[in-house]
Short mmCIF file of C-alpha atoms and ligand atoms in Angstrom, two decimals:
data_model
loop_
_atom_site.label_atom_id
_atom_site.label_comp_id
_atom_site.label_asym_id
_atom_site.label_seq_id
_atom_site.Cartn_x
_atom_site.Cartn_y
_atom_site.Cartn_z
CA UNK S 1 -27.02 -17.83 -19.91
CA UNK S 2 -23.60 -16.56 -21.43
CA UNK S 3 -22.98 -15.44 -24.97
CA UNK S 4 -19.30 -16.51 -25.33
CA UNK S 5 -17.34 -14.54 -28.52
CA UNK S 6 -15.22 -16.68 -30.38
CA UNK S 7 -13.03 -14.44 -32.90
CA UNK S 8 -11.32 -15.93 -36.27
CA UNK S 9 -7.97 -17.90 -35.23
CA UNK S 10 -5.55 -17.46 -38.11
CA UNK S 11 -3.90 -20.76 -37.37
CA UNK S 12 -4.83 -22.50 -34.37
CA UNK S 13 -2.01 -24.44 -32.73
CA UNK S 14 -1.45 -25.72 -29.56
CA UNK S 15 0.12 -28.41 -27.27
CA UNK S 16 -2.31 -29.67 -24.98
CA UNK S 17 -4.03 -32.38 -22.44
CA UNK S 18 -7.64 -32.70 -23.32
CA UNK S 19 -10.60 -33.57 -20.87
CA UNK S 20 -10.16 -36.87 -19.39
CA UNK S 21 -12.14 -39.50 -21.16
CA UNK S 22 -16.23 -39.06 -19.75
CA UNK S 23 -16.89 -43.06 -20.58
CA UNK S 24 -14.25 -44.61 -18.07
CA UNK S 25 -14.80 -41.99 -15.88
CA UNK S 26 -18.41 -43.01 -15.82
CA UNK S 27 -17.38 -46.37 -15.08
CA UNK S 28 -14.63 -46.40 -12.88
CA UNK S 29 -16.77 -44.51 -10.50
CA UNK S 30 -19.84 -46.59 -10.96
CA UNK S 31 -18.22 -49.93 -10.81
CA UNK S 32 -15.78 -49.53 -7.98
CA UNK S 33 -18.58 -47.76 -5.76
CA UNK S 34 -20.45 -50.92 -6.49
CA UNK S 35 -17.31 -52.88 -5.50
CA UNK S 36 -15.88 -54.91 -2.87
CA UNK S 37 -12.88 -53.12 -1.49
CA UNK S 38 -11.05 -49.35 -1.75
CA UNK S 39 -9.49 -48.11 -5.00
CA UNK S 40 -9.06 -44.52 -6.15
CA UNK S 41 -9.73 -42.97 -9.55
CA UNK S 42 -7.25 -40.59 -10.72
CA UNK S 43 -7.17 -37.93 -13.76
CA UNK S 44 -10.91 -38.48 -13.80
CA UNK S 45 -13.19 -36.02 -15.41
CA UNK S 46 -15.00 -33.35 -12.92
CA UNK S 47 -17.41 -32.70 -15.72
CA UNK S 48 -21.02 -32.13 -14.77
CA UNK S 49 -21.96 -35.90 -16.42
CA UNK S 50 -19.18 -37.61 -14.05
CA UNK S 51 -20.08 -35.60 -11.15
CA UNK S 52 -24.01 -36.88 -12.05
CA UNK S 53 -22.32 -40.68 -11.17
CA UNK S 54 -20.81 -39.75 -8.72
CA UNK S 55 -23.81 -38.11 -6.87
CA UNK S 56 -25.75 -41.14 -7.07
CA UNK S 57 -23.10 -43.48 -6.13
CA UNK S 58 -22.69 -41.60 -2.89
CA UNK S 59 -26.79 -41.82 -2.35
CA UNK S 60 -26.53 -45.63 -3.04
CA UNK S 61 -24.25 -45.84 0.30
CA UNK S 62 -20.67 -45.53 -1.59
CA UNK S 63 -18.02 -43.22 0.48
CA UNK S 64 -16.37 -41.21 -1.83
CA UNK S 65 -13.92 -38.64 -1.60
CA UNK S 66 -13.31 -36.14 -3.98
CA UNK S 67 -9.63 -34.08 -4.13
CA UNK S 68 -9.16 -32.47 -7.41
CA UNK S 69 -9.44 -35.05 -10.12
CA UNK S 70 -8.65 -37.87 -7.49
CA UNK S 71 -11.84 -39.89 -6.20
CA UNK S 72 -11.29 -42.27 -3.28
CA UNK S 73 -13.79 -44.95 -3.34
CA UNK S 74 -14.95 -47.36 -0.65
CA UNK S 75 -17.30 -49.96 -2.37
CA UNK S 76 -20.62 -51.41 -0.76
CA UNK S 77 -22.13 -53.50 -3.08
CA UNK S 78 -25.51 -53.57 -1.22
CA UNK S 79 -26.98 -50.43 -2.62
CA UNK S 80 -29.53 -48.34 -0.27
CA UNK S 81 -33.21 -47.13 -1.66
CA UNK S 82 -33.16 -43.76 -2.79
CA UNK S 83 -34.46 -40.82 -5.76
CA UNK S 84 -31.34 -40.15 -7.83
CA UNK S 85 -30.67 -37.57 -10.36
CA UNK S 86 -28.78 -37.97 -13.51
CA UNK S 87 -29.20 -34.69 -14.75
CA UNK S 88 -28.06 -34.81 -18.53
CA UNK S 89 -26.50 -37.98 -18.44
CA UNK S 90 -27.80 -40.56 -20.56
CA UNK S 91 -24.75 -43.12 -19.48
CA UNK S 92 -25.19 -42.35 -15.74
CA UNK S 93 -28.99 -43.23 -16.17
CA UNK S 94 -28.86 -46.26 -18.42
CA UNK S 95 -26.06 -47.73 -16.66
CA UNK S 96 -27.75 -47.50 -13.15
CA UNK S 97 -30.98 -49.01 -14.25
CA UNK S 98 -28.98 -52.15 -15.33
CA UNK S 99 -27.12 -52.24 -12.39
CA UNK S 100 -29.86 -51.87 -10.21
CA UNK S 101 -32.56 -54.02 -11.31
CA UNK S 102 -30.65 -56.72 -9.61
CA UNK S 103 -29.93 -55.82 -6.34
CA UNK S 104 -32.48 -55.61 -3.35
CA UNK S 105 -33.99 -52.01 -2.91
CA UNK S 106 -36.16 -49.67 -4.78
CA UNK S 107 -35.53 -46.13 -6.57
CA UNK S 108 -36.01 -43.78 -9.32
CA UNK S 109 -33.79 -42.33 -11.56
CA UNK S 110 -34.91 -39.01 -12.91
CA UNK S 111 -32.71 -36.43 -15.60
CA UNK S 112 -32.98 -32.86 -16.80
CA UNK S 113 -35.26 -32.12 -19.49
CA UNK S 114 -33.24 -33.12 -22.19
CA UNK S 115 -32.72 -36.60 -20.56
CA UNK S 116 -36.14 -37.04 -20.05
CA UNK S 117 -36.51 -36.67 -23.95
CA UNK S 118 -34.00 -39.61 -24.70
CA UNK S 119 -35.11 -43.24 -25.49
CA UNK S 120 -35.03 -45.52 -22.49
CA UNK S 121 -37.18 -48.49 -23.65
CA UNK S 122 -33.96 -49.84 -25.10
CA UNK S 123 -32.93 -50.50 -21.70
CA UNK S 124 -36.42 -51.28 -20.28
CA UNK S 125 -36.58 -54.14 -22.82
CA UNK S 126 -33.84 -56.45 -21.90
CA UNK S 127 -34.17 -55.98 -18.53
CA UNK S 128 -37.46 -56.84 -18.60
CA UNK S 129 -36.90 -59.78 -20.36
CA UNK S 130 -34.50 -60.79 -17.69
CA UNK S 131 -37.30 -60.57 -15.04
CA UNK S 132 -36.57 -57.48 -14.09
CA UNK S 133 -39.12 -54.71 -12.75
CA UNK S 134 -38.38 -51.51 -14.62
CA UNK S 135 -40.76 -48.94 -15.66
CA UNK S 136 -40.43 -45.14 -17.15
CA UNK S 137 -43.34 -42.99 -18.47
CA UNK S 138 -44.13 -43.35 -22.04
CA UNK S 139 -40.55 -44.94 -22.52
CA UNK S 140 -38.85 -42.09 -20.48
CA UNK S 141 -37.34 -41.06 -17.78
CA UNK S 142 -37.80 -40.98 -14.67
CA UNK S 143 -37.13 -45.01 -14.21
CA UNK S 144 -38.62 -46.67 -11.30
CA UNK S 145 -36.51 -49.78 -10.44
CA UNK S 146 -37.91 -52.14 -8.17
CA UNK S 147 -34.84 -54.56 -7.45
CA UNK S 148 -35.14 -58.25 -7.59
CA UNK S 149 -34.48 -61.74 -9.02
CA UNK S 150 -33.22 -61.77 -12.85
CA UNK S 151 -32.14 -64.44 -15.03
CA UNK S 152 -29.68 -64.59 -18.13
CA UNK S 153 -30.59 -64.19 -21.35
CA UNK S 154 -29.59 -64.25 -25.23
CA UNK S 155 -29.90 -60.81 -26.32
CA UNK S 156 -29.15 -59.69 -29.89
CA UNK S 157 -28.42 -55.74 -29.44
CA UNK S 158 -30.97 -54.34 -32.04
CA UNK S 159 -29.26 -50.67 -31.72
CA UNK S 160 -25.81 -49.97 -31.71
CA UNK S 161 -25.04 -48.59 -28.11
CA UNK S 162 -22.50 -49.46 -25.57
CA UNK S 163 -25.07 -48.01 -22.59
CA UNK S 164 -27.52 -50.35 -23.52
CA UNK S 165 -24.72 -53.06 -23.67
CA UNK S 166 -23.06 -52.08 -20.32
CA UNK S 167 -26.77 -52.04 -18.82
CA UNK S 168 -27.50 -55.37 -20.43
CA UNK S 169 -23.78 -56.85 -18.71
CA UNK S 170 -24.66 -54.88 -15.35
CA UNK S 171 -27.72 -56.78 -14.96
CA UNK S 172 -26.18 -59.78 -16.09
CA UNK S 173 -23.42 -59.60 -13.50
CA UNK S 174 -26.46 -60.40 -10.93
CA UNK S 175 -28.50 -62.34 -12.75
CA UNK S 176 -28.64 -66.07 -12.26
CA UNK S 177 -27.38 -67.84 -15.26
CA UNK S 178 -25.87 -66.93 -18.09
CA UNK S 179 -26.44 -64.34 -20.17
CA UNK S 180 -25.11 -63.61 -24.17
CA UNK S 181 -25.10 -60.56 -26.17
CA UNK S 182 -24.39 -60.24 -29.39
CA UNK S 183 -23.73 -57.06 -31.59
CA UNK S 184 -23.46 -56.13 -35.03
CA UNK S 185 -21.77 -53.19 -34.54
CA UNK S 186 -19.21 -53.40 -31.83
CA UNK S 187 -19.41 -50.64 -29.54
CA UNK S 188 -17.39 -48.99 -27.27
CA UNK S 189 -15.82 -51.52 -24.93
CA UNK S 190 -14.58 -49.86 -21.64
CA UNK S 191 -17.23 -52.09 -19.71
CA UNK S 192 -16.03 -54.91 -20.74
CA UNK S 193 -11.91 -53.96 -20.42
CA UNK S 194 -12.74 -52.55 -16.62
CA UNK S 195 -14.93 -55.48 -15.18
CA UNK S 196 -11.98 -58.02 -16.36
CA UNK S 197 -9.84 -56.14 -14.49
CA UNK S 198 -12.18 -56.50 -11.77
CA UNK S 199 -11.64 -59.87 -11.80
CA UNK S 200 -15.17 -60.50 -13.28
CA UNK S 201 -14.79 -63.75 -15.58
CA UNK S 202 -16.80 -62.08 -18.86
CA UNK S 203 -15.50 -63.55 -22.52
CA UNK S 204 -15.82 -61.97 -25.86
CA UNK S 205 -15.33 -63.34 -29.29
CA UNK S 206 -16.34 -61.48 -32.55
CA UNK S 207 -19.74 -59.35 -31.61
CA UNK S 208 -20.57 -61.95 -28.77
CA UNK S 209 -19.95 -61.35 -25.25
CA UNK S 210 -20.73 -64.49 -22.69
CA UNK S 211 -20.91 -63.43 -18.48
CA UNK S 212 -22.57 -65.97 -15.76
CA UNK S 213 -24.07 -63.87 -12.98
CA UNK S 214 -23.31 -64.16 -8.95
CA UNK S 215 -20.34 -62.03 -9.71
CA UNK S 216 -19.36 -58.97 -7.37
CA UNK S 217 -16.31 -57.25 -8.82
CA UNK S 218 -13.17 -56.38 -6.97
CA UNK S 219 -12.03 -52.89 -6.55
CA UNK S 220 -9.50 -51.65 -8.84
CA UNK S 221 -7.34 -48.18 -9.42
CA UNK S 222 -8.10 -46.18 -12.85
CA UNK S 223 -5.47 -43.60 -14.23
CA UNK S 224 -8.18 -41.73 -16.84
CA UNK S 225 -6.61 -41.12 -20.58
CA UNK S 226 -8.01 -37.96 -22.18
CA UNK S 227 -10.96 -38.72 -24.19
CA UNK S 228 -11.00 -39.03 -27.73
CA UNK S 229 -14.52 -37.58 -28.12
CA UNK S 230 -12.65 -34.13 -27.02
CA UNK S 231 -9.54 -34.16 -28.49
CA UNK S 232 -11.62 -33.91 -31.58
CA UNK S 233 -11.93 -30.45 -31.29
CA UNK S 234 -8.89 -28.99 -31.02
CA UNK S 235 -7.16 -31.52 -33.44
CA UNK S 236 -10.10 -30.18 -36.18
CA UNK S 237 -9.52 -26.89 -35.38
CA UNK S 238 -6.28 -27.18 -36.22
CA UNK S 239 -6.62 -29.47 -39.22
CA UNK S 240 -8.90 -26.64 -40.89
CA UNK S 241 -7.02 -23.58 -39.50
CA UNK S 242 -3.86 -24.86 -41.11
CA UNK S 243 -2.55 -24.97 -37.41
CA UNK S 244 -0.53 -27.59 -35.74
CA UNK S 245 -2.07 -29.27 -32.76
CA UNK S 246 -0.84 -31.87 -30.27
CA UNK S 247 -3.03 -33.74 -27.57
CA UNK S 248 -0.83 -35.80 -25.37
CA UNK S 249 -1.96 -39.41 -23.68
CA UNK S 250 -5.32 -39.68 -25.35
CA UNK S 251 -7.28 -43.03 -25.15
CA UNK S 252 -7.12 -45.06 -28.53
CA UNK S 253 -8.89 -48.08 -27.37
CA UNK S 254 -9.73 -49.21 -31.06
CA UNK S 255 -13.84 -48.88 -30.70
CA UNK S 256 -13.31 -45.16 -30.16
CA UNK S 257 -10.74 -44.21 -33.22
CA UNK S 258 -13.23 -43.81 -36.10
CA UNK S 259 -11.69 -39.95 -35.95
CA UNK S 260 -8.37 -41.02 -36.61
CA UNK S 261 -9.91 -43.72 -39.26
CA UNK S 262 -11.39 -40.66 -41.16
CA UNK S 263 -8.21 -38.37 -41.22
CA UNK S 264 -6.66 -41.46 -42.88
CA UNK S 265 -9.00 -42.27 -45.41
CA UNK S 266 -9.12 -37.91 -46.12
CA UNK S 267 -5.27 -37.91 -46.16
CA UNK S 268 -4.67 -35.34 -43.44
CA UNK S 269 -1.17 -34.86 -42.12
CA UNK S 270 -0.96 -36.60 -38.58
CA UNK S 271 0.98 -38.68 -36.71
CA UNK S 272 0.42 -40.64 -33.61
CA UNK S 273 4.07 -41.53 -30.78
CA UNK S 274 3.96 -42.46 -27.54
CA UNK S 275 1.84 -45.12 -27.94
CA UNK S 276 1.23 -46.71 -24.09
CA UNK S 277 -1.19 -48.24 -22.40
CA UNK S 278 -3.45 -47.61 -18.58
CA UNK S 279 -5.71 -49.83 -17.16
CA UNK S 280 -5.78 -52.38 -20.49
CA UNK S 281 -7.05 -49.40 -23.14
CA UNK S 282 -4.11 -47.80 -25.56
CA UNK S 283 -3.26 -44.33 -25.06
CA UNK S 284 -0.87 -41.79 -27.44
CA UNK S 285 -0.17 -38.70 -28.41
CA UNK S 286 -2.02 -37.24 -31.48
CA UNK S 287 -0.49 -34.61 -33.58
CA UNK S 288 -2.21 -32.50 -36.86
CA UNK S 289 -0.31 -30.53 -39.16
CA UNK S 290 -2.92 -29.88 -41.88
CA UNK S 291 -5.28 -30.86 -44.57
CA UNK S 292 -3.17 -29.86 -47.80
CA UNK S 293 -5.56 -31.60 -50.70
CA UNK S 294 -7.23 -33.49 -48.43
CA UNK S 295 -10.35 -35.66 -49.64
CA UNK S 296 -14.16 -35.91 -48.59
CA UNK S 297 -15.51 -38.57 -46.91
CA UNK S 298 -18.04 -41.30 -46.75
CA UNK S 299 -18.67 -42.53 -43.14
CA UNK S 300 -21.51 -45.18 -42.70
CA UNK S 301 -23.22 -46.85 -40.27
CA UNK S 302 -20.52 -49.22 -40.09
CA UNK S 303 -18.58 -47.17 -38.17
CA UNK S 304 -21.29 -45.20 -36.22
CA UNK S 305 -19.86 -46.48 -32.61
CA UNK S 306 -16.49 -46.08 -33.08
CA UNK S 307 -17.06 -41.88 -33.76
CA UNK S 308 -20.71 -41.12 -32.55
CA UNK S 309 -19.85 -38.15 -30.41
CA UNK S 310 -17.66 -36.69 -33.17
CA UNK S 311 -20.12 -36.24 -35.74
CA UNK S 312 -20.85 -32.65 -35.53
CA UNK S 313 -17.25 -31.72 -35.59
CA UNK S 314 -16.38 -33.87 -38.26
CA UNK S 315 -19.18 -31.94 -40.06
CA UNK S 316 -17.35 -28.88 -39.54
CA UNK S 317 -13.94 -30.62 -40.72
CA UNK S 318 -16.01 -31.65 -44.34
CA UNK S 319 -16.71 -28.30 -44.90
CA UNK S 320 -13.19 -27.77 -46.01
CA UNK S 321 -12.90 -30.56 -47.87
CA UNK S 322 -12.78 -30.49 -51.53
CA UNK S 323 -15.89 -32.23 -52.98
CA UNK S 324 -19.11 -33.81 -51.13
CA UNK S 325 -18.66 -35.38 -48.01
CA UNK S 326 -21.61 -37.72 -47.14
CA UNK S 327 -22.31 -39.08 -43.41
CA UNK S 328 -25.43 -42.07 -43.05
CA UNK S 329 -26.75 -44.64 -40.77
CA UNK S 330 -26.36 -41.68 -38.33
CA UNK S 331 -30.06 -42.00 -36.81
CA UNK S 332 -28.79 -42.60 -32.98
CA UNK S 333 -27.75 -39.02 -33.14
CA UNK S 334 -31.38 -37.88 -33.51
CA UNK S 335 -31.66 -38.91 -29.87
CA UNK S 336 -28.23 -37.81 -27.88
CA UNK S 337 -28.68 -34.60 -26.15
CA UNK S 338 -30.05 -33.03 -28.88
CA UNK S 339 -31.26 -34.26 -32.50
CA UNK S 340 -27.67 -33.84 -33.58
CA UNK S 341 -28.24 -34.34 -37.13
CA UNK S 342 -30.95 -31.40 -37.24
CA UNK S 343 -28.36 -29.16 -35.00
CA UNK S 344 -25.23 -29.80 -36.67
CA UNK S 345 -27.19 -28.76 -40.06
CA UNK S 346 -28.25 -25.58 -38.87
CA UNK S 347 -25.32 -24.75 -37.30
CA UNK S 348 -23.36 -25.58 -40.72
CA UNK S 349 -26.44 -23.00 -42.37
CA UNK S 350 -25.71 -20.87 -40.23
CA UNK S 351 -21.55 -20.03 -40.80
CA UNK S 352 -22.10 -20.18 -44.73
CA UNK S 353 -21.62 -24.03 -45.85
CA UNK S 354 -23.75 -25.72 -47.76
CA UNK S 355 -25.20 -29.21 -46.32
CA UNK S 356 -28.08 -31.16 -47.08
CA UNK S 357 -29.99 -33.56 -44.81
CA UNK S 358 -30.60 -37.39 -45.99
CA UNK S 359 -32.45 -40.22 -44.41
CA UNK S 360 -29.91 -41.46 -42.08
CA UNK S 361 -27.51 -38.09 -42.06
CA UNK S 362 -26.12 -35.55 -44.48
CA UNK S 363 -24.25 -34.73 -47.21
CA UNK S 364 -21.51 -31.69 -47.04
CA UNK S 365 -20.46 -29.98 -49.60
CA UNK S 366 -16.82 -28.60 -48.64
CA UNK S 367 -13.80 -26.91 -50.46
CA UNK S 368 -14.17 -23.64 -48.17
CA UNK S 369 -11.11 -22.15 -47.35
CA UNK S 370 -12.61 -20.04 -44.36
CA UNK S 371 -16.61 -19.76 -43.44
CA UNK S 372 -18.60 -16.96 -43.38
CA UNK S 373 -19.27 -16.59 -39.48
CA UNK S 374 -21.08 -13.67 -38.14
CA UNK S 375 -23.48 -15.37 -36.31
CA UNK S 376 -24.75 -16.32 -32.86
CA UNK S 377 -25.36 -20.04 -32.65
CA UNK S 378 -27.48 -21.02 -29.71
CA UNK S 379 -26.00 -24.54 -28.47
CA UNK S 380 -29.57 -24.79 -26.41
CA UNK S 381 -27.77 -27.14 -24.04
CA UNK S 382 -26.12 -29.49 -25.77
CA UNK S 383 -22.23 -29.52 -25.19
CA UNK S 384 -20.81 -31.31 -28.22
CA UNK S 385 -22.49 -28.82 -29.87
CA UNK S 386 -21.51 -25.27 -28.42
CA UNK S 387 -17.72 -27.03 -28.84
CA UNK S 388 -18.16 -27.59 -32.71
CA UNK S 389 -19.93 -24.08 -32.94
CA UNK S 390 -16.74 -22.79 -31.37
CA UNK S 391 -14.51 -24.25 -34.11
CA UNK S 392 -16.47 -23.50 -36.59
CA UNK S 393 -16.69 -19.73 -35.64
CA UNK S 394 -12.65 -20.11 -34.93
CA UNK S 395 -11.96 -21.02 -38.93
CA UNK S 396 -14.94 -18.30 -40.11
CA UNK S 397 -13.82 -15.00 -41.56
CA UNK S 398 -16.13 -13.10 -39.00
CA UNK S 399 -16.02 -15.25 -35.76
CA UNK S 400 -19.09 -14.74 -33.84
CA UNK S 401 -20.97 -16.49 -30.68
CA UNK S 402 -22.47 -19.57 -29.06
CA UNK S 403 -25.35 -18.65 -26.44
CA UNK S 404 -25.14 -21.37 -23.56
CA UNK S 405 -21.55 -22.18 -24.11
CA UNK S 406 -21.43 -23.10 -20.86
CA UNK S 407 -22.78 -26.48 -21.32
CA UNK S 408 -19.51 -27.45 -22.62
CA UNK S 409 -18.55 -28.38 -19.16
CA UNK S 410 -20.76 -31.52 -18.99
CA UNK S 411 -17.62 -32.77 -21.10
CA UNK S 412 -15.17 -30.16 -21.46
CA UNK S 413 -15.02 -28.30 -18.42
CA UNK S 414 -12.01 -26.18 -19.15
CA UNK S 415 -13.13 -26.41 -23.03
CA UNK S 416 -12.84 -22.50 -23.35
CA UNK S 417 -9.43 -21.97 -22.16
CA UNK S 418 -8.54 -23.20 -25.62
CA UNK S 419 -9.93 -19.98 -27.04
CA UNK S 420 -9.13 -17.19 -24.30
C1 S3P F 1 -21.35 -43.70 -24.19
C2 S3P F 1 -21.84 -44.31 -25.30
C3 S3P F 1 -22.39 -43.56 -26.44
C4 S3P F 1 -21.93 -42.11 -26.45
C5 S3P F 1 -22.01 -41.49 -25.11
C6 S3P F 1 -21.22 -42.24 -24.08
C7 S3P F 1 -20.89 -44.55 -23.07
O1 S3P F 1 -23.80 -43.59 -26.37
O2 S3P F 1 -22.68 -41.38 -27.38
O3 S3P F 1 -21.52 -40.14 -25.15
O4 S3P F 1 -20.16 -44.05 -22.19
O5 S3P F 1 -21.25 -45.73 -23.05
P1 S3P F 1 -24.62 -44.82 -26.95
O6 S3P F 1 -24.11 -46.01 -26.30
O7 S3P F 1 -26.06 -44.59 -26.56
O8 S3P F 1 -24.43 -44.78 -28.42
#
């Protein structure tokens, strides 16, 4: 395992492309290897989670050809038996066992150790209540999937999570009947955008979302954005490094923005151009230019989906914020990769801020204008949060390490880079 130095950055500014975004990536494999017809996937992210897809896809009797960040896909919708392996992706395994349980076959879907932690009754629920035959151990991975005859169903998402969704509508798709799911929360919504432009008929009002099964989708081209979820961490290093940072043609499909939401309501200096659009989700270029007096926040469980993944860096951003910055309704983060909200506090410990843990998240206390550093933060394989260690250590007086850093490239492969 490496121990990667990260030394104090006086002001951190760059001009930059981020990692392509890991959701549509995720999909645009999945769905068009489960596709009638050819399509290719371009700018897609070669992180280790995508890679995980697209592994599996090619076991289920996909061809696939990888060049660079270019997949070229030949769909077969009639998937063959096999053991697949996830690794540490909860959105390849989720995903798969929805899609699965209705097609003819049998497997099992097993993950690293971390993955084998992570909830998967909230999949194994509605899919059982759709007839379907899926079982885990205790809950967990591995899934066994025995393919076969579902029906539609009304299904009122009782956690906020667009992998449970995009199971739920995978399922659906061959299921007989129809099926309805509603959420409270809207989550993210690249499922949804991609199988319309599959030519899948699937409608949406409010939190409800309405698909009849018997529906095979149609292959379709993706051009990948850069993903929001990793843009994050440059564009808070720069915020609290007093640097100026630009990510060009970054995703802002509008279930993914709570980051830019949350420099609004702290008053940070940023601006968004080049607003565009690929494959039906809104892209731009997002540039920082400081905090000045910027405020703390208050982010609830209202908008949980919309900035799940950014949590831990946003931590790092309320530490030099004047006053107390409070995050709740953040329990879903006690089951990612790692318990996030446990991780993110000790990391926070460990450069010099002050943080406290509540119920549902924490409360900051910011106003630093640098952070002690001067210590070695073990990321213990989680990737989102060796890259918020990093930015932390970059604004510290001291600098200092993250053991494992490496993990960063289940996201972020050329993450580093940014530091070197
Ligand atoms: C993802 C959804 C989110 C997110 C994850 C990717 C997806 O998880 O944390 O990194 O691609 O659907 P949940 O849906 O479980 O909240």
């Amino acid at each position: 395992m490496s121990e990667i130095r990260i030394d104090p950055i006086k002001k951190f500014s760059r001009t930059l492309l981020c990692a392509p975004d890991k959701s549509i990536t995720h999909r645009a494999l999945m769905f068009n290897a489960a596709a009638r017809g050819k399509s290719e996937v371009r700018g897609m992210l070669c992180g280790e989670d995508c890679l995980s897809t697209l592994e599996c896809m090619r076991k289920l009797g996909a061809q696939i050809e990888l060049n660079g960040d270019r997949a070229s896909i030949t769909g077969n919708p009639e998937f063959a038996s096999a053991n697949l392996y996830a690794g540490n992706s909860g959105t390849t395994m989720r995903l798969l066992g929805g899609l699965l349980a209705a097609k003819r076959g049998e497997w099992v879907i097993s993950g690293d150790d971390s993955l084998s932690r992570r909830p998967m009754k909230r999949i194994i629920t509605p899919i059982e209540l759709m007839g379907g035959k899926i079982t885990g151990t205790d809950g967990h991975a591995p899934l066994t999937v025995k393919g076969g005859r579902l029906h539609g169903i009304d299904y009122d998402m009782p956690v906020a999570s667009a992998q449970v969704k995009s199971a739920v509508i995978l399922a659906a798709l061959g299921a007989e009947g129809e099926t309805r799911i509603r959420e409270k929360e809207i989550s993210r919504d690249h499922t949804e955008i991609m199988l319309e432009s599959m030519g899948v008929n699937i409608f949406r009002s409010g939190g409800e979302i309405r698909l009849c099964g018997g529906q095979v989708p149609q292959a379709v081209s993706v051009l990948v954005a850069g993903d929001i979820s990793s843009a994050a961490f440059p564009l808070v290093c720069g915020l609290i490094t007093g640097g100026e940072v630009t990510v060009r043609n970054v995703g802002l499909n509008p279930t993914r923005t709570g980051l830019i939401e949350v420099f609004d309501r702290i008053g940070a200096d940023y601006e968004i151009t080049d607003i565009n659009a690929a494959c039906g989700e809104k892209t731009g270029t997002v540039t920082v230019r400081g905090l000045g007096q910027a405020k703390p926040y208050k982010i609830d469980k209202s908008m949980m989906p919309r900035l799940v993944d950014e949590i831990p860096v946003l931590a790092v951003l309320a530490c030099f914020l004047r006053g107390e910055s409070e995050i709740s309704g953040a329990e879903e983060l006690r089951v990612k990769e790692s318990d996030r909200i446990a991780r993110t506090l000790e990391l926070l410990r460990s450069v010099g801020a002050t943080a406290e843990e509540t119920e549902s998240g924490m409360i900051i206390s910011g106003g630093n204008a640098r952070l002690r550093g001067g210590c070695a933060f073990d990321a213990q394989g989680d990737h989102r949060m060796a890259m918020s260690a990093a930015v932390a250590l970059a604004a510290s007086e001291k600098g200092g390490s993250v053991i494992g850093g490496e993990c960063a490239a289940v996201s972020y492969p050329d993450f580093w880079r940014l530091f070197s």
